[in-house]
GROMACS .gro file of C-alpha atoms in nm:
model
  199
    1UNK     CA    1   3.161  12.526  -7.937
    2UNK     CA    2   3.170  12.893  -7.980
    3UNK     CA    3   3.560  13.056  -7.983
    4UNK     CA    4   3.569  13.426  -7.799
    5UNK     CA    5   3.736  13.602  -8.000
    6UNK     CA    6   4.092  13.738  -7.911
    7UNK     CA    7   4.116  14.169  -7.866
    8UNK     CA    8   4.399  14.292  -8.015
    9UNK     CA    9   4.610  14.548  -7.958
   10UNK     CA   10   4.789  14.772  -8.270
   11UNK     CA   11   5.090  14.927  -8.232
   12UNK     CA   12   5.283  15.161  -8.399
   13UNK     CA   13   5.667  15.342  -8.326
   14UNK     CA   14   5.875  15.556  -8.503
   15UNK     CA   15   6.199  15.731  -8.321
   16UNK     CA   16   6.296  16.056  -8.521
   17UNK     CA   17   6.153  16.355  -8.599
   18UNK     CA   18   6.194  16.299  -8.996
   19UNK     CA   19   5.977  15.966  -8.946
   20UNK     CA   20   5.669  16.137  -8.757
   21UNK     CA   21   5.701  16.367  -9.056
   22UNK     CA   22   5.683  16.135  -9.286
   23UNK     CA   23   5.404  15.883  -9.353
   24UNK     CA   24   5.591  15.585  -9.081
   25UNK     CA   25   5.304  15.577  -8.846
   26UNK     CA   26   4.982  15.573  -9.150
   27UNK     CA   27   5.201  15.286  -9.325
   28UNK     CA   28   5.249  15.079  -8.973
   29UNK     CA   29   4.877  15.131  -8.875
   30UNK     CA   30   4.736  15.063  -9.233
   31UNK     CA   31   4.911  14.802  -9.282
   32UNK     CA   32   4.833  14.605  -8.926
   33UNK     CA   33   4.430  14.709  -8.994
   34UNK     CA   34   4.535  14.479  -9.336
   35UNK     CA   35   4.690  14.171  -9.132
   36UNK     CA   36   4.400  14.197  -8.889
   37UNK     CA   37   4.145  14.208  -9.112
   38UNK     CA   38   4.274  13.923  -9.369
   39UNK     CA   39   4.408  13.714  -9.076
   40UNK     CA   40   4.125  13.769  -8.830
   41UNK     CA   41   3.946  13.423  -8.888
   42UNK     CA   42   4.216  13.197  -8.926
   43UNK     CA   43   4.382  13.352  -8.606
   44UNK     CA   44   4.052  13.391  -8.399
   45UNK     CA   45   4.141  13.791  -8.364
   46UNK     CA   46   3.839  14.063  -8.362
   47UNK     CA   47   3.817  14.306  -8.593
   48UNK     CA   48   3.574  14.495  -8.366
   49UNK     CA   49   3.769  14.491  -8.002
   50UNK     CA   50   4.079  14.613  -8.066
   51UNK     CA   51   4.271  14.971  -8.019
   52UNK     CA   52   4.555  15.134  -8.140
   53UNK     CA   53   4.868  15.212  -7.972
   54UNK     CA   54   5.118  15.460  -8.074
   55UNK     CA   55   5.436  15.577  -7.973
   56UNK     CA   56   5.609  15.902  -8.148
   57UNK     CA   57   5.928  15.979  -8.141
   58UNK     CA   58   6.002  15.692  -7.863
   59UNK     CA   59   6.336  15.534  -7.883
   60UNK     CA   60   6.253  15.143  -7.904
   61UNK     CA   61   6.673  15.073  -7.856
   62UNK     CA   62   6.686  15.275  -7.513
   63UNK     CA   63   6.378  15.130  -7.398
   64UNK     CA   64   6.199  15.445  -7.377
   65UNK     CA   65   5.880  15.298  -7.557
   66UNK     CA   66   5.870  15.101  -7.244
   67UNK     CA   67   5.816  15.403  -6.962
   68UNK     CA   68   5.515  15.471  -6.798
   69UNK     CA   69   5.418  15.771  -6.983
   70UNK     CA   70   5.494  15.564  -7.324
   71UNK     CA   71   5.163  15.366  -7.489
   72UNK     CA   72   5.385  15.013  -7.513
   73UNK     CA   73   5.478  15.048  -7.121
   74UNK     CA   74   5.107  15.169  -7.052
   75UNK     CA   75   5.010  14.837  -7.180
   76UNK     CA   76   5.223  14.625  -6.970
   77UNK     CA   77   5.107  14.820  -6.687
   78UNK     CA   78   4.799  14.667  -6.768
   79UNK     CA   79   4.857  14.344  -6.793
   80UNK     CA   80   5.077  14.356  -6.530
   81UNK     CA   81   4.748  14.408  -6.302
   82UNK     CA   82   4.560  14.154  -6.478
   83UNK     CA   83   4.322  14.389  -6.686
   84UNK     CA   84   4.430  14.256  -7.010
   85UNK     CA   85   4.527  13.870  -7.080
   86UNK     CA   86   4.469  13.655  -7.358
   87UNK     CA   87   4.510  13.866  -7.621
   88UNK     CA   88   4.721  13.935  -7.897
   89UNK     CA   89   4.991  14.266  -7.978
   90UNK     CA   90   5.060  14.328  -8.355
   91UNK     CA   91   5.353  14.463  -8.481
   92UNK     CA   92   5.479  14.568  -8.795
   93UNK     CA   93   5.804  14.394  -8.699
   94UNK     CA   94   5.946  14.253  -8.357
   95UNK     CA   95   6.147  14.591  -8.398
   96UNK     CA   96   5.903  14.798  -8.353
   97UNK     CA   97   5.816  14.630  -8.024
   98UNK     CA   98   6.191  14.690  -7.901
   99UNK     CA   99   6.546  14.737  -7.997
  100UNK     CA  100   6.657  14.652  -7.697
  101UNK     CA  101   6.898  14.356  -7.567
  102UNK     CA  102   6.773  13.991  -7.687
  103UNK     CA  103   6.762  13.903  -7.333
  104UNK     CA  104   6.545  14.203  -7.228
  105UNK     CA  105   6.321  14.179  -7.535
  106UNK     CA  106   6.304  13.786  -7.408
  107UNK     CA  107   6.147  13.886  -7.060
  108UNK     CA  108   5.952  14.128  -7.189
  109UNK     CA  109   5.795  13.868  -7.439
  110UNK     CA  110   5.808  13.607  -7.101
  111UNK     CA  111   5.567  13.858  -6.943
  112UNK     CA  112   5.296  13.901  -7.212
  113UNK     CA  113   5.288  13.531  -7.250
  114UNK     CA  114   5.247  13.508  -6.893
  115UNK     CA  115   4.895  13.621  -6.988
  116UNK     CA  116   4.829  13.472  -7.269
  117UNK     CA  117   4.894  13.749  -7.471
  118UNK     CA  118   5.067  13.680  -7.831
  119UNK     CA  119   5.317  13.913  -8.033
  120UNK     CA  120   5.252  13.895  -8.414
  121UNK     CA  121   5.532  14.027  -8.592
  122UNK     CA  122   5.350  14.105  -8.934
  123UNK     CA  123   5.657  14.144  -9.115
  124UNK     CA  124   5.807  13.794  -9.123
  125UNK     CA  125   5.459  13.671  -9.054
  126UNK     CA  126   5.530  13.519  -8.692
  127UNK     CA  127   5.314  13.456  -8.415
  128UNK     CA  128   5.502  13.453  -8.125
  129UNK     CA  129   5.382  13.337  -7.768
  130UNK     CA  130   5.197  13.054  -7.590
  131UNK     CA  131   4.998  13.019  -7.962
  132UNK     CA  132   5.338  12.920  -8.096
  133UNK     CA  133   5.565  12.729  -7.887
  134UNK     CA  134   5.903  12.721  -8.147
  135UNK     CA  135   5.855  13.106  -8.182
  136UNK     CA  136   6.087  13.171  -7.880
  137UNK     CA  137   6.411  13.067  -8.076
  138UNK     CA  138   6.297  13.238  -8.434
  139UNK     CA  139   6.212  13.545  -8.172
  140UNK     CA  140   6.561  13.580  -8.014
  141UNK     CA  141   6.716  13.590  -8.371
  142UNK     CA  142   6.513  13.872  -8.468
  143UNK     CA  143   6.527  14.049  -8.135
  144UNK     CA  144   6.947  14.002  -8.178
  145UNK     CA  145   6.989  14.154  -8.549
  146UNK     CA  146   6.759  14.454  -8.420
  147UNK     CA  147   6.959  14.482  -8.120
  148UNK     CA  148   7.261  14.491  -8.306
  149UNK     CA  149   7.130  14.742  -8.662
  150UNK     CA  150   7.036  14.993  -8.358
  151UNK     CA  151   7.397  14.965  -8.179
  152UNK     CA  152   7.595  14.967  -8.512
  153UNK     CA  153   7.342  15.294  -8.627
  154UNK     CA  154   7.447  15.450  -8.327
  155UNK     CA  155   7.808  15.398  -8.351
  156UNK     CA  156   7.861  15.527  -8.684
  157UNK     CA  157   7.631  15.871  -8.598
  158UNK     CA  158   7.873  15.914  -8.306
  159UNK     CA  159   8.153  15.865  -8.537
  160UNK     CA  160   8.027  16.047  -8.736
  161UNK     CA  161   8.022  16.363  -8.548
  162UNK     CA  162   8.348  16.313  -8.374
  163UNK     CA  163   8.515  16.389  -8.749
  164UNK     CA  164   8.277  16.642  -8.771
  165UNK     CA  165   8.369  16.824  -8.465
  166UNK     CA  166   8.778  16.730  -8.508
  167UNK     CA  167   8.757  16.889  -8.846
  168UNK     CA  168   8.593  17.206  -8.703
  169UNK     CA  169   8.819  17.237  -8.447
  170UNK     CA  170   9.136  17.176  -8.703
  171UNK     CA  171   8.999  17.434  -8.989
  172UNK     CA  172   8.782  17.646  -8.787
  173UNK     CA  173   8.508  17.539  -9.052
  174UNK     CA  174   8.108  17.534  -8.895
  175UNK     CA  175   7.969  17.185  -8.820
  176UNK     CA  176   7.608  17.259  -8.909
  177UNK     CA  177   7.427  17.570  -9.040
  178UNK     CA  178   7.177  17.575  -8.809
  179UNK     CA  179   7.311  17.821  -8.518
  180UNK     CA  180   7.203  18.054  -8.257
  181UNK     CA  181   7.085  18.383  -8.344
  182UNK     CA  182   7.395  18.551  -8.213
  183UNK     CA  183   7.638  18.356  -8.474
  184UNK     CA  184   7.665  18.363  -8.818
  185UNK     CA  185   7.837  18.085  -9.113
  186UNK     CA  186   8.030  18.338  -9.327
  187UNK     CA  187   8.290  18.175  -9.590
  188UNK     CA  188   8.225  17.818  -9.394
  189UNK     CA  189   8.340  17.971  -9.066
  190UNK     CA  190   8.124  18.067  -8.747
  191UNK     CA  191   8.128  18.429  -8.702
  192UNK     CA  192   7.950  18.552  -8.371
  193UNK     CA  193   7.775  18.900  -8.382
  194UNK     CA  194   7.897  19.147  -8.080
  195UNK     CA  195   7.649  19.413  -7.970
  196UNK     CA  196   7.719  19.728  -7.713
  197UNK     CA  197   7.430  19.783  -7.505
  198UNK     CA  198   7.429  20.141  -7.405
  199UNK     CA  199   7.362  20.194  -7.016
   0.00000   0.00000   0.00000
């Protein structure tokens, strides 16, 4: 009996600017080519059919990776209309996938396996899916703790700037450096520049 092999799809995500700088999208997609192509015979995946998805500077907690202009929600779209099913998504980690709630990252996984698509989370080296019945629990743990890294990230930036902007208001001392071109940080203080314009 000859096994069809599975077409995968590889995708990447980063969220800030200073991460499409950097080298976060070559590391992800290196590193999945690696899984695929040490893993491809023991998990029936092809090393020819397969593409690459990326998102840039998509927020995974807000579920913006998800839209329809976004590759991940692009995808769904797809299987959604029965163009793509038994195949598998790699990720770099279930993270990268979403940061969403558990329970939404749950449906979302529901969906794919609808299809008899898989999620390998390359990371903690976890197929998760109809492949992989137990995953669902191991999943939801994962899904939970990047649920929660994201919301407690984005508490303490918020924080963050609310002292920054109380202690601007207090001293009259800048926030950040980077202003419009009509003000000016002199001494640690916003000056702004006033121009006459002759009539």
């Amino acid at each position: 009996m000859v096994l069809t092999m599975r077409k995968c799809f590889l995708y990447s995500r980063v969220s800030s600017d200073a991460q499409i700088s950097g080298d976060g999208l070559v590391r992800q997609e290196d590193k999945l080519k690696q899984y695929l192509l040490q893993n491809a015979e023991r998990l029936n995946l092809s090393t020819i059919d397969y593409e690459i998805l990326v998102d840039s500077g998509i927020s995974g907690w807000k579920g913006s990776n998800m839209g329809d202009t976004a590759a991940l929600g692009q995808l769904f779209m797809r299987v959604e209309s029965d163009e793509i099913d038994d195949s598998v998504l790699i990720v770099e980690s279930l993270d990268r996938f979403s940061r969403e709630n558990p329970f939404r990252v749950a449906g979302y996984i529901s969906k794919l396996a609808e299809h008899g698509i898989d999620i390998i989370d390359v990371e903690n080296n976890l197929v998760i899916g109809p492949s992989n019945p137990w995953s669902s629990t191991i999943s939801s743990i994962i899904a939970n703790r990047a649920h929660e890294e994201s919301t407690l990230k984005s508490k303490r930036i918020k924080a963050a700037w609310d002292s920054r902007r109380k202690k601007a208001k207090e001293s009259g001392q800048y926030m950040i450096k980077n202003t419009p071109f009509w003000i000016d940080v002199l001494d640690d203080k916003y000056v702004g520049q006033c121009q006459c314009i002759d009539r």
